[in-house]
Short mmCIF file of C-alpha atoms in Angstrom, two decimals:
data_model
loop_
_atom_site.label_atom_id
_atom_site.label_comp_id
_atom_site.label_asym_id
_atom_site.label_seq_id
_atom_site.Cartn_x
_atom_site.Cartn_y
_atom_site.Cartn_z
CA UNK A 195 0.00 0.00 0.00
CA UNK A 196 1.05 3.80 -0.73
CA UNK A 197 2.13 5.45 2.03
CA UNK A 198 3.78 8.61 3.89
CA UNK A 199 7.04 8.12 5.90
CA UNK A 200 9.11 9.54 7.65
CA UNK A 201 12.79 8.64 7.54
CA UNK A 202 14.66 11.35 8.40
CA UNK A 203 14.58 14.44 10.36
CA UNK A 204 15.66 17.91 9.66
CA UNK A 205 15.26 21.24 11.11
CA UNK A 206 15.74 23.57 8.17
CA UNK A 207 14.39 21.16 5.53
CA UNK A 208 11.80 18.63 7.57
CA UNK A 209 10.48 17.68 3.95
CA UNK A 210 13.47 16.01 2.88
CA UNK A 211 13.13 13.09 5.25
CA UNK A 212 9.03 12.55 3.83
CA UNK A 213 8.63 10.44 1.16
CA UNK A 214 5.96 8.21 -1.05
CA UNK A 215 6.85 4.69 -0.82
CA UNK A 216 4.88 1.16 -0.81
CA UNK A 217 4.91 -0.59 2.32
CA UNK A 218 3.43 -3.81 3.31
CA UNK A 219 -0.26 -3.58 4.38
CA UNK A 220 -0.51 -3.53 8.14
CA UNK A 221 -1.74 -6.50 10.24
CA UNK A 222 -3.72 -5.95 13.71
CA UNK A 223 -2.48 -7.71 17.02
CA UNK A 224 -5.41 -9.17 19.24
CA UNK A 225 -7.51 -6.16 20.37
CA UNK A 226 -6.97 -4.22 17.18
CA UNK A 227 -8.27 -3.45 14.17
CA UNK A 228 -7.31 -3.04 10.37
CA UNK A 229 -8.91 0.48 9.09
CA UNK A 230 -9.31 1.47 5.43
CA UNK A 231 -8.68 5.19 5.50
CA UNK A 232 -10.66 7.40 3.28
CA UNK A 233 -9.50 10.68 5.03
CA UNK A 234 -6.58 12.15 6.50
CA UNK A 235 -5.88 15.29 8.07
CA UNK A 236 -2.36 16.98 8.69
CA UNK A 237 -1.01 18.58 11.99
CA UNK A 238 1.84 20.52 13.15
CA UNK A 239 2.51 17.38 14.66
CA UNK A 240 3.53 15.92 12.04
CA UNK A 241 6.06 18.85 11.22
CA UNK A 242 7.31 18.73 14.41
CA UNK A 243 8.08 15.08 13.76
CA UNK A 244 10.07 15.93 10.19
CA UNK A 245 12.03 18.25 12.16
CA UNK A 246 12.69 15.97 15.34
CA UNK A 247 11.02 17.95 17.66
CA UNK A 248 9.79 15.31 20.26
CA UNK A 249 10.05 12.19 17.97
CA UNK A 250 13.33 10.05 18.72
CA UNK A 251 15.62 9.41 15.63
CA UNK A 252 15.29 5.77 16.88
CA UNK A 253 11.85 5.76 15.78
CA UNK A 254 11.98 6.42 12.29
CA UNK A 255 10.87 4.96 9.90
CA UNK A 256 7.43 6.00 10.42
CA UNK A 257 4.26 6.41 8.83
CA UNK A 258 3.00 9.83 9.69
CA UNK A 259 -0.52 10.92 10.03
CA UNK A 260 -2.26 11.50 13.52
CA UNK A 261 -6.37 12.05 11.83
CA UNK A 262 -8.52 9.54 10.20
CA UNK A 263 -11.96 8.54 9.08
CA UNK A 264 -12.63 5.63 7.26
CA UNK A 265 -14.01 1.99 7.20
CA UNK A 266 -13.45 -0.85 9.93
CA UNK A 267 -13.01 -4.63 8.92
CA UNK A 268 -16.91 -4.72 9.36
CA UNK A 269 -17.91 -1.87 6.70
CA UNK A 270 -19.16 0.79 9.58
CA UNK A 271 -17.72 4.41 9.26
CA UNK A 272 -15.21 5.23 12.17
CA UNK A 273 -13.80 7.95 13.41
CA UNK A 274 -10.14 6.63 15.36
CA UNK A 275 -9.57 8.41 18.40
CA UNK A 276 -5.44 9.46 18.41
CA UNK A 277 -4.45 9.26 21.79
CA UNK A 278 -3.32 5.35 22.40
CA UNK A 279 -3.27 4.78 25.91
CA UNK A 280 -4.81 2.87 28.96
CA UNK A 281 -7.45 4.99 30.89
CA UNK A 282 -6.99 2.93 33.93
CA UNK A 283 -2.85 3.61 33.82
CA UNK A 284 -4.28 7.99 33.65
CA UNK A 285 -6.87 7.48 36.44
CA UNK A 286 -9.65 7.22 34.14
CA UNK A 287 -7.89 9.54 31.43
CA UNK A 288 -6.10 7.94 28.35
CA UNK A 289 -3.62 11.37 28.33
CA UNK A 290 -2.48 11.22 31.30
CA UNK A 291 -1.50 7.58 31.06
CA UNK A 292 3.24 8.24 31.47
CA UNK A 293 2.89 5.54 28.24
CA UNK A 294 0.16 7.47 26.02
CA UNK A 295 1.54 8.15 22.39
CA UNK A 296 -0.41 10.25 19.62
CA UNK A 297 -0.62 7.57 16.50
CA UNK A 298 2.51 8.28 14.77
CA UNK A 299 4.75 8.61 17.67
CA UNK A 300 4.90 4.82 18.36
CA UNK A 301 2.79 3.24 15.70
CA UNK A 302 2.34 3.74 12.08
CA UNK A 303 0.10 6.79 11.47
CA UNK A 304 -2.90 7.72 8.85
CA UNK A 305 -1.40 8.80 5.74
CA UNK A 306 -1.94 5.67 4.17
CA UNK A 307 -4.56 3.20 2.75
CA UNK A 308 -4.64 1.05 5.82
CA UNK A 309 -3.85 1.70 9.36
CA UNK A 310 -4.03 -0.72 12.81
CA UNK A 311 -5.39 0.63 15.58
CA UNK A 312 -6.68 -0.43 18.95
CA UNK A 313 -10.63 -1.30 18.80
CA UNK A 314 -11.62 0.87 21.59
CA UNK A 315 -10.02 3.72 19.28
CA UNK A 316 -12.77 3.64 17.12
CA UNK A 317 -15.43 5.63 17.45
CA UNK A 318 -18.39 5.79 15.04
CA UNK A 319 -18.94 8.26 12.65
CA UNK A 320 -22.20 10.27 12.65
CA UNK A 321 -23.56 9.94 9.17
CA UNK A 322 -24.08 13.90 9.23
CA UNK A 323 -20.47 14.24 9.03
CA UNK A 324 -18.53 14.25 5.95
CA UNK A 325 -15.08 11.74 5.74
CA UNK A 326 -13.10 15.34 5.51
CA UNK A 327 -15.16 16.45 8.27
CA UNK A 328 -15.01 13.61 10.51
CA UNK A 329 -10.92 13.57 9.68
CA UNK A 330 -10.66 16.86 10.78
CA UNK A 331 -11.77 16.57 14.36
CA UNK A 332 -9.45 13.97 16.00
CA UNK A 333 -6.55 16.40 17.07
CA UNK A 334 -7.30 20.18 16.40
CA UNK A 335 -10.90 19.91 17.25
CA UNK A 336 -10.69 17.67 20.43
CA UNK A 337 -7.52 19.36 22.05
CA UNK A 338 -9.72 22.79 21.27
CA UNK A 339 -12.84 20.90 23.43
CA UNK A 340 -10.78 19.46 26.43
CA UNK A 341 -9.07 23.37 26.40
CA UNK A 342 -12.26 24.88 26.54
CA UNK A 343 -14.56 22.44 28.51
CA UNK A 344 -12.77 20.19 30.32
CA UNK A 345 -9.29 22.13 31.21
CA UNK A 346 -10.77 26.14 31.54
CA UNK A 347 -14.44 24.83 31.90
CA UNK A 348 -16.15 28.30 30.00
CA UNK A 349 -19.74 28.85 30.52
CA UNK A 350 -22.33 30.79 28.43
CA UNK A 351 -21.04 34.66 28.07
CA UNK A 352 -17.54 33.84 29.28
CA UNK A 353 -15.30 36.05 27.49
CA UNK A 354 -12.56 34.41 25.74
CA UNK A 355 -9.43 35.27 23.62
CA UNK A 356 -7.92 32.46 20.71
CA UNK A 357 -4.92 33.61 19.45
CA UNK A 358 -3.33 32.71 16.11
CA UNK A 359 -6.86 32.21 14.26
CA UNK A 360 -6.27 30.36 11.01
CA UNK A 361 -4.63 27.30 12.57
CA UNK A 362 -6.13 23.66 13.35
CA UNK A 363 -6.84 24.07 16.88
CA UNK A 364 -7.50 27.70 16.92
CA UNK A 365 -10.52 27.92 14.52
CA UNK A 366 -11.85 25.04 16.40
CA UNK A 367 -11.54 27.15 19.28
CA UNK A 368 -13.09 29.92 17.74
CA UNK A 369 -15.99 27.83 16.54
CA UNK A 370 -16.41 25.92 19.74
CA UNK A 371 -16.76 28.67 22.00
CA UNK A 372 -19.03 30.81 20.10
CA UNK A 373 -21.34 27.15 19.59
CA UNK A 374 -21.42 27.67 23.69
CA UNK A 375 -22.27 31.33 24.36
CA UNK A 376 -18.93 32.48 24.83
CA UNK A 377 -18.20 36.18 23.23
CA UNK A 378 -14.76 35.15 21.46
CA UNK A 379 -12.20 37.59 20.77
CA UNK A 380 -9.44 36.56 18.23
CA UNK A 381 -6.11 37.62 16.77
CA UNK A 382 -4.01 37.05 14.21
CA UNK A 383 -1.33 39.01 11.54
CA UNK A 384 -2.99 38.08 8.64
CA UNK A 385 -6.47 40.67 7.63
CA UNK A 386 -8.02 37.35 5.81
CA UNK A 387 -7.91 35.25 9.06
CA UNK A 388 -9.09 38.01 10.77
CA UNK A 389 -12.21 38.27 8.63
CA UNK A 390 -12.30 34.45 8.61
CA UNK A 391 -12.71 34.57 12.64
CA UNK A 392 -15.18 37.33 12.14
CA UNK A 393 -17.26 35.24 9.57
CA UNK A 394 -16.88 31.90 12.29
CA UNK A 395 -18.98 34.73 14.76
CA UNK A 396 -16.36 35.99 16.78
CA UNK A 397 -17.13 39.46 18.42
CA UNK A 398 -13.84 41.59 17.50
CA UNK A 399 -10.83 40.18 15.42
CA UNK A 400 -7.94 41.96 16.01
CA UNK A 401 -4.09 41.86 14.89
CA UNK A 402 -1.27 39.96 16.92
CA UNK A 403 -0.61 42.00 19.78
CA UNK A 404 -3.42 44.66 19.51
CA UNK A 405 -5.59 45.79 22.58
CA UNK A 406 -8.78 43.95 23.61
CA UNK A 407 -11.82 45.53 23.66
CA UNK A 408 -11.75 44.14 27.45
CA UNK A 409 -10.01 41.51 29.43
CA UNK A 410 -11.04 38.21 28.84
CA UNK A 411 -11.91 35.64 31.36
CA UNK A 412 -10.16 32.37 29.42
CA UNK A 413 -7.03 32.87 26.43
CA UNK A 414 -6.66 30.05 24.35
CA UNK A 415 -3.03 29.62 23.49
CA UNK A 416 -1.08 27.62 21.24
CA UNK A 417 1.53 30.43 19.67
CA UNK A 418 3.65 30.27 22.49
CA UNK A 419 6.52 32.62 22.70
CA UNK A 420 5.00 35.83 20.19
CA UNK A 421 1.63 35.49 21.54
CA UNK A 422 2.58 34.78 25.67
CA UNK A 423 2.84 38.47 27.23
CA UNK A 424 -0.43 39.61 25.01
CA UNK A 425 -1.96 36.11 26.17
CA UNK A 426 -1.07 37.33 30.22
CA UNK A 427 -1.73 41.25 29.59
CA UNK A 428 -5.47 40.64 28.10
CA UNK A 429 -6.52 38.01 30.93
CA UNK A 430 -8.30 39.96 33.39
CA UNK A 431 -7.39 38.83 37.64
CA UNK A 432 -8.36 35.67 38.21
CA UNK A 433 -8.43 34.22 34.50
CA UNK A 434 -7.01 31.20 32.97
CA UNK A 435 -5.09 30.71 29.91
CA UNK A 436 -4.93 27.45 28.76
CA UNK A 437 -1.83 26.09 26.65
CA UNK A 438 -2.10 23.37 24.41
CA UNK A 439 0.88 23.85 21.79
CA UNK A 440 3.94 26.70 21.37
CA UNK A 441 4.53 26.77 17.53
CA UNK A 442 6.56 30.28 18.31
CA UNK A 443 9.05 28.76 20.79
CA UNK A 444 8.42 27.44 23.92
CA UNK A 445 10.44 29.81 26.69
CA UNK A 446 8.84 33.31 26.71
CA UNK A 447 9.39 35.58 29.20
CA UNK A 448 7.36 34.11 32.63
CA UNK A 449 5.93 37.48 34.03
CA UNK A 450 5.74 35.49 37.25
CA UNK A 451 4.85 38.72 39.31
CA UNK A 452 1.61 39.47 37.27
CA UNK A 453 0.66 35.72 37.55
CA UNK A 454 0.56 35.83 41.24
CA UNK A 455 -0.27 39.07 42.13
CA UNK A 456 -3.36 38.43 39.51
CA UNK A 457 -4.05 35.04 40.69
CA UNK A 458 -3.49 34.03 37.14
CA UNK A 459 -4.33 30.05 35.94
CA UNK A 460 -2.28 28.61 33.93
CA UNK A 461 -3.16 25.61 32.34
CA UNK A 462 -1.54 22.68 30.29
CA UNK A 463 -3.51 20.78 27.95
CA UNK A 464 -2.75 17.62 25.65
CA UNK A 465 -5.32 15.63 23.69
CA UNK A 466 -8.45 14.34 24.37
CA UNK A 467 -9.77 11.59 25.73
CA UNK A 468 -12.01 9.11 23.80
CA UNK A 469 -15.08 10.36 25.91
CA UNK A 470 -14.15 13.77 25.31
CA UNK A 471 -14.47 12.93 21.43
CA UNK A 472 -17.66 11.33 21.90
CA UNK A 473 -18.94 14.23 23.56
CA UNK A 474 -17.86 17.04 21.45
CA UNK A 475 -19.23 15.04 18.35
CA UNK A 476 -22.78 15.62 20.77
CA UNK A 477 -22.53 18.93 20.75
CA UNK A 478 -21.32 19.56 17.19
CA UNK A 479 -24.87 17.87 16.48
CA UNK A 480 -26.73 20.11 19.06
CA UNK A 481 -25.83 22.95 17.58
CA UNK A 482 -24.75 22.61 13.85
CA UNK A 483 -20.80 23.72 14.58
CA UNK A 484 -18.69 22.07 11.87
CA UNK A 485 -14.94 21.92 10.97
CA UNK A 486 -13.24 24.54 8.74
CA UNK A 487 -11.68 22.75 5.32
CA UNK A 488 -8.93 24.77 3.83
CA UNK A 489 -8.58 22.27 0.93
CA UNK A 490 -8.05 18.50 0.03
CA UNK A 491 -5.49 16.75 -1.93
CA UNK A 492 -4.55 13.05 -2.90
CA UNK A 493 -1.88 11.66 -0.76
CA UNK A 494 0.15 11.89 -3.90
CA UNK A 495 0.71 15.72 -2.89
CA UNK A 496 1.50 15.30 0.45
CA UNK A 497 4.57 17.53 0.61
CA UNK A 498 2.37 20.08 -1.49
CA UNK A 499 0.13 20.01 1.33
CA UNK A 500 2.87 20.29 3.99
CA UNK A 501 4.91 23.15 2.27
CA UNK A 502 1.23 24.91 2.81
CA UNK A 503 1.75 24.61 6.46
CA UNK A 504 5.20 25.66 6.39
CA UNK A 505 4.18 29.00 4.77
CA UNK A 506 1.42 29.66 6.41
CA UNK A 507 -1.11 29.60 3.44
CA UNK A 508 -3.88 27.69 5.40
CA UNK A 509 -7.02 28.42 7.50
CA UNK A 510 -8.35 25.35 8.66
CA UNK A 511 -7.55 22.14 7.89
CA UNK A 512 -5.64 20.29 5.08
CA UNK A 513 -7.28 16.72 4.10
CA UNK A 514 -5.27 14.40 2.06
CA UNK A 515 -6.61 11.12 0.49
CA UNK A 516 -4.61 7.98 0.65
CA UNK A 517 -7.19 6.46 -2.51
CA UNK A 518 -8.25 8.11 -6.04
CA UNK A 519 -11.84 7.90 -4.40
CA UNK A 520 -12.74 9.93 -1.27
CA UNK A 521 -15.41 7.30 -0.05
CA UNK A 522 -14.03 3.27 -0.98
CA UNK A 523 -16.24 0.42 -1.06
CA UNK A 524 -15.71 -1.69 2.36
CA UNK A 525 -12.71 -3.09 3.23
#
């Protein structure tokens, strides 16, 4: 089967190490399943990956690819959940299991016709969701959810900053917040985000850096470094930001004093659990919130795709399709 690997690492030229090669179809251990993939989704994860940020050298090669949506060994559309872990191991949460690994990281990933996958992964997809759709939720759109519900817990007419809209995780955000009542404030450099954040219904969209109409009781961050003293400055006393990725660098500047003396939260969040997943898809149905598509491609244009990220030239996600058809027969 055609697939995307990673066999090399690079900081200045993470493409170099991805390339298109056949590989034996997978085969599932006990408690596992064989998934024919009809959608894939990328992540800065996988970048980070190319560039061996947080992915061991020992580990390649690897198939890459941390979203899918496709068809289990019984025909029924799935959604696989990313985080592979034991709940019991995380006190009844898959993340914070010390042995969890995002698919990719220890086992072959989704950009490819066929993927393995433990059962309790899968998760069945709603037939109101598109394959692109439903391969665009399983990391932006859930580590957006456990940020906003689970980790800063917002309520109707909470008042909440996303910074960097455009990306994966932050137009998720965006959407997700302004599904629950929240007024959303976001930011970005780019005019066309901005107006893309405005069109997703948030109340002010303003450039990186730029004064808030008023302090904001949650910031969702996952800029890091550019973003972190704006992210402190608009969070009014008593606030949380929650943190969920540092694309900018991850060492700002603390500003311990205004943390304390505000009684400032700060949060760390990482993935989702399956039962977060499960409930988001609820309330994506409740209320009629769906994923933002940038574009689609065959797996064929993979590094097309990626070089996208690299420049910045997305808002949303990026699909890819491991087949010539976006919806195979059965497996």
């Amino acid at each position: 089967m055609l697939a995307a690997t990673a066999i090399s690492q690079s900081a200045t030229d993470p493409l170099s190490g991805l390339v298109l090669r056949d590989i034996p179809k997978p085969t599932p251990r006990p408690g596992w399943s064989v998934i024919r993939v009809v959608a894939a989704a990328l992540n800065m994860h996988d970048l980070w990956t190319l560039r061996g940020v947080g992915h061991p050298p020992d580990r390649l090669p690897i198939v890459l690819g941390c979203d899918a949506a496709g068809y289990d060994e019984d025909g029924n559309e799935v959604i696989v959940h990313p985080v592979i872990g034991d709940p019991d191991a995380g006190r009844g949460d898959e993340t914070l299991d010390p042995d969890r690994a995002l698919l990719s990281e220890r086992h072959d990933g989704s950009f490819a016709e066929y993927l393995t996958v433990p059962t309790r992964n899968l998760v069945p997809k709603p037939a109101w969701l598109s394959f692109d759709e439903a391969a665009s939720l399983p990391v932006a759109w859930t580590t957006a959810y456990r940020m906003l519900f689970t980790q800063a817990r917002i309520t109707a007419g909470d008042r909440v900053l996303v910074q960097g809209a455009g990306g994966g995780v932050a137009s998720a955000a965006i959407k997700l917040a302004v599904a629950a009542g929240a007024v959303v404030y976001a930011t970005s450099r780019s005019a066309e985000k901005r107006a893309e954040a405005l069109a997703w219904g948030a109340r002010a969209a303003v450039a990186t850096g730029e004064r808030l109409p008023e302090r904001v009781d949650v910031v969702v961050e996952t800029v890091g470094e550019a973003t972190w003293s704006h992210s402190l400055k608009s969070l009014r006393p008593g606030g949380t930001l929650v943190i969920a990725g540092a694309t900018t660098g991850t060492n700002p500047p603390a500003d311990l004093g205004r943390i304390f003396y505000l009684q400032q939260r700060i949060l760390g969040s990482t993935g989702c659990t399956r039962t977060e997943l499960v409930s988001m898809l609820r309330l994506m149905e409740a209320t009629g919130v769906r994923p933002v598509i940038d574009r689609s491609l065959p797996l064929t244009d993979i590094h097309k795709g990626f070089q996208l990220m690299i420049d910045g030239g997305l808002t949303g996600k990026l699909v890819v399709h491991p087949t010539q058809h976006p919806q195979p027969s059965q497996p």
